[in-house]
């Protein structure tokens, strides 16, 4: 026995307890401990029933992700699960917290499962580029049926205890202590002769006539939604095997497919994304035990697109919000917008009318700054003008209680200048939400020159309250995400002048994996948005920095995107479905002609390199300037805010996986061909020369 798994006997019941904080992952010592405990229980003639449970905050959260890519160590997880299933003494798993991945698979190997009423169970392997590799694809369909198993395995989304009960994944729910509940159930097993019941031997749930249809529909849907993703088709193939092969053969096929996934570049990328997201919370110069301020009441200033979305993010988390607008009319509009957003969720069926009313009760409209005197956090989301922000922050400084956190949602202004409008710059921080703020997971937390540790830690802590990902960034124009996307968007436009069409450029980047093409994205956000910024840039940029003119041409022709029904694409009334717009090509041809560019056919690879390498080169500059702490932070921003494909790990991980020397060679070529815009980032040159990766670098190395 080892310290990760304890074995004890209470009368005729053996209790096997996993104790491997923080999440009871199935590392080598746990697998070994489980096997020894099982052997002991089997060999002990006094034992007639087994209970598997976990100490700490959760049941087993899965295989130990840190072991992936390392040489395997016996016993393997499938061996452990099979050993549980083959036990000739009945066995119950008592689940609390989350039983995920290998954790659920171990529980499926047990003969009975009971779950705390707030527990969740799931097979999230697909999110790590894997498939359940310890029998999950064979056993879950045998309990829950093919439709539910496919849904859970292909999406990776866990289900709550009530759903698990409904779909026969667990047998009973309990309240209170898992240990007591496990013992009670085991006593019942003995009293009522609930004997061995092996999941692998059950076939009733597999007998539905429409399994083949379910599988082919899922396959088609997945190909449409996730082209290029490696593990989802293999998840489906493994579940399909459960419908036609005996258990042992199904398990064999599952194992082979699992190993293919384990060896894939996509698995490495997704595991990188998993750890990068958790790493974001570790901040240079901010000790883990830094005190945080309590945030129980929030004020939001400005009830436009962002203000309302931000307010709803807090309301959704149960935090009351006061929303301040300039006039009664503007306030009424803002509150109506909030109601409309919820009403759309009610119509879609994702929110009940009752929950909508409860949430709206947490949202209060105000017009007077004195109403914000007691708020713990105030987030400004007024027009993007330093002068308007000055007025707001000077007033906040006068009315807010000492210790209140004053935040700005500015997307491009200098946070230090905003902080200087107050007498308490240490309490000022940027909270850059993404639109729509109530939906998008990302928040860039902008650390100003004077932002104090407590305020930064409190702002980062919001990610838990709001269930978002927060990434610390430094002050510069556009911070991390928008500063990089500017380079990407510029290249996408230049490509249109060189000979590309909006359809082709978008299709190439979607094929690469981007959730949306840059031109469709522009149509969505409105082509006019950057018009004034571009005019300003033309005046301020040094020579040698040519700007594309395509967007201006479209704006001059009244093509503003979805809002006007026509942009790079055209849209039927009420539809968001882009259709080719015949007005665009002549405008592109005119732009090319004016610049003396002979239009030519562009390859998809070239399109991707131009756009993605522009992101990478800027990302390298951002790292070197210390605007982002580490390359993983940049990746997290791109995965959560810009639709970058998770299975490529983010732009910086993607660069690492290509090899920085290869990226640099292309950037150098573009530099020679197109000029100063493409000057290679010194950090890219340095790391490429040293044969290193972004992931191995930090500011102090
Ligand atoms: N292996 C190793 N470490 C893990 C882990 C795992 N499976 N799951 C979480 N951790 C670590 C995290 O990295 C983090 O470490 P840190 O404190 O050093 O940053 C710590 O545990 C706590 O994790 P969270 O911050 O995520 O804690 P939460 O309470 O927010 O969430 C959780 C807990 C829901 C369990 C979440 O951690 C999670 O989703 N984990 C991954 C679950 C998963 O994907 N399981 C499947 C693994 S693959 C598998 O089982 C293959 C099998 O089919 C063969
Ligand atoms: P918006 O124009 O939709 O809303 C601004 C709101 O602020 C309006 O309702 C206006 O009445 C109100 N307002 C103006 N001055 C005010 C004052 N002095 N006091 C109270 N309310 C006032 O603008 P949007 O898009 O919501 O942007 C707000 C801020 O968020 C800007 O700083 C913008 O850069 C930033 N941002 C915008 C994003 C977007 O996608 N729209 C994304 C991220 C940040």
CSV table of C-alpha atoms and ligand atoms in Angstrom, one decimal, residues 300-308 310 324-327 330-331 333-334 337 369 380-385 388-389 391-392 395 408-413 431-437 482 525 529, ligand 2:
chain,number,residue,atom,x,y,z
A,300,UNK,CA,-20.8,49.6,-14.1
A,301,UNK,CA,-20.6,53.0,-15.8
A,302,UNK,CA,-22.0,53.1,-19.3
A,303,UNK,CA,-24.8,50.9,-20.5
A,304,UNK,CA,-23.7,50.4,-24.1
A,305,UNK,CA,-22.6,47.1,-25.8
A,306,UNK,CA,-19.9,46.4,-23.3
A,307,UNK,CA,-21.4,47.9,-20.1
A,308,UNK,CA,-24.5,45.8,-20.3
A,310,UNK,CA,-20.2,43.2,-18.2
A,324,UNK,CA,-25.0,54.1,-14.3
A,325,UNK,CA,-25.9,56.0,-17.5
A,326,UNK,CA,-25.8,59.6,-18.6
A,327,UNK,CA,-29.6,60.1,-18.9
A,330,UNK,CA,-30.0,56.0,-22.0
A,331,UNK,CA,-30.6,54.1,-18.8
A,333,UNK,CA,-32.4,51.7,-23.2
A,334,UNK,CA,-29.6,49.9,-21.3
A,337,UNK,CA,-31.0,45.7,-23.7
A,369,UNK,CA,-22.5,58.9,-8.9
A,380,UNK,CA,-16.1,52.0,-16.5
A,381,UNK,CA,-17.3,51.2,-20.0
A,382,UNK,CA,-18.1,54.6,-21.5
A,383,UNK,CA,-17.0,55.9,-25.0
A,384,UNK,CA,-13.4,55.3,-26.0
A,385,UNK,CA,-12.3,58.9,-25.3
A,388,UNK,CA,-14.8,61.2,-21.3
A,389,UNK,CA,-12.8,58.8,-19.2
A,391,UNK,CA,-14.6,63.1,-16.3
A,392,UNK,CA,-15.7,59.6,-15.1
A,395,UNK,CA,-16.0,61.8,-10.2
A,408,UNK,CA,-11.6,50.6,-17.0
A,409,UNK,CA,-12.7,48.5,-19.9
A,410,UNK,CA,-10.8,50.6,-22.3
A,411,UNK,CA,-9.5,48.7,-25.3
A,412,UNK,CA,-6.7,51.0,-26.4
A,413,UNK,CA,-6.2,54.0,-24.2
A,431,UNK,CA,-10.5,44.9,-17.0
A,432,UNK,CA,-10.6,44.4,-20.8
A,433,UNK,CA,-13.7,42.3,-21.5
A,434,UNK,CA,-14.4,40.9,-24.9
A,435,UNK,CA,-17.7,41.3,-26.8
A,436,UNK,CA,-20.2,40.0,-26.1
A,437,UNK,CA,-18.9,40.3,-22.5
A,482,UNK,CA,-5.8,43.6,-30.2
A,525,UNK,CA,-18.0,43.9,-35.8
A,529,UNK,CA,-15.2,50.7,-36.4
B,2,LIG,P1,-21.0,52.0,-26.6
B,2,LIG,O1,-21.0,53.3,-27.4
B,2,LIG,O2,-21.9,50.9,-27.0
B,2,LIG,O3,-21.5,52.4,-25.1
B,2,LIG,C1,-21.0,53.5,-24.4
B,2,LIG,C2,-22.0,53.9,-23.4
B,2,LIG,O4,-21.5,54.8,-22.5
B,2,LIG,C3,-23.2,54.6,-24.0
B,2,LIG,O5,-24.4,54.0,-23.7
B,2,LIG,C4,-23.1,56.0,-23.4
B,2,LIG,O6,-24.4,56.6,-23.2
B,2,LIG,C5,-22.4,55.8,-22.2
B,2,LIG,N1,-21.7,56.9,-21.7
B,2,LIG,C6,-20.9,57.8,-22.4
B,2,LIG,N2,-20.4,58.7,-21.5
B,2,LIG,C7,-20.9,58.4,-20.3
B,2,LIG,C8,-20.7,59.0,-19.0
B,2,LIG,N3,-19.9,60.1,-18.9
B,2,LIG,N4,-21.3,58.4,-18.0
B,2,LIG,C9,-22.0,57.3,-18.1
B,2,LIG,N5,-22.3,56.7,-19.3
B,2,LIG,C10,-21.7,57.3,-20.4
B,2,LIG,O7,-19.5,51.6,-26.4
B,2,LIG,P2,-19.0,50.1,-26.1
B,2,LIG,O8,-18.7,49.4,-27.4
B,2,LIG,O9,-19.8,49.5,-25.1
B,2,LIG,O10,-17.5,50.5,-25.5
B,2,LIG,C11,-17.3,51.0,-24.2
B,2,LIG,C12,-15.9,50.8,-23.8
B,2,LIG,O11,-15.5,49.5,-23.9
B,2,LIG,C13,-14.9,51.6,-24.7
B,2,LIG,O12,-13.9,52.0,-23.9
B,2,LIG,C14,-14.4,50.5,-25.7
B,2,LIG,O13,-13.2,50.8,-26.2
B,2,LIG,C15,-14.4,49.3,-24.8
B,2,LIG,N6,-14.5,48.0,-25.5
B,2,LIG,C16,-15.3,47.8,-26.5
B,2,LIG,C17,-15.4,46.6,-27.1
B,2,LIG,C18,-16.4,46.3,-28.2
B,2,LIG,O14,-16.3,45.3,-28.9
B,2,LIG,N7,-17.4,47.2,-28.4
B,2,LIG,C19,-14.6,45.5,-26.7
B,2,LIG,C20,-13.8,45.8,-25.5
B,2,LIG,C21,-13.7,47.0,-25.0
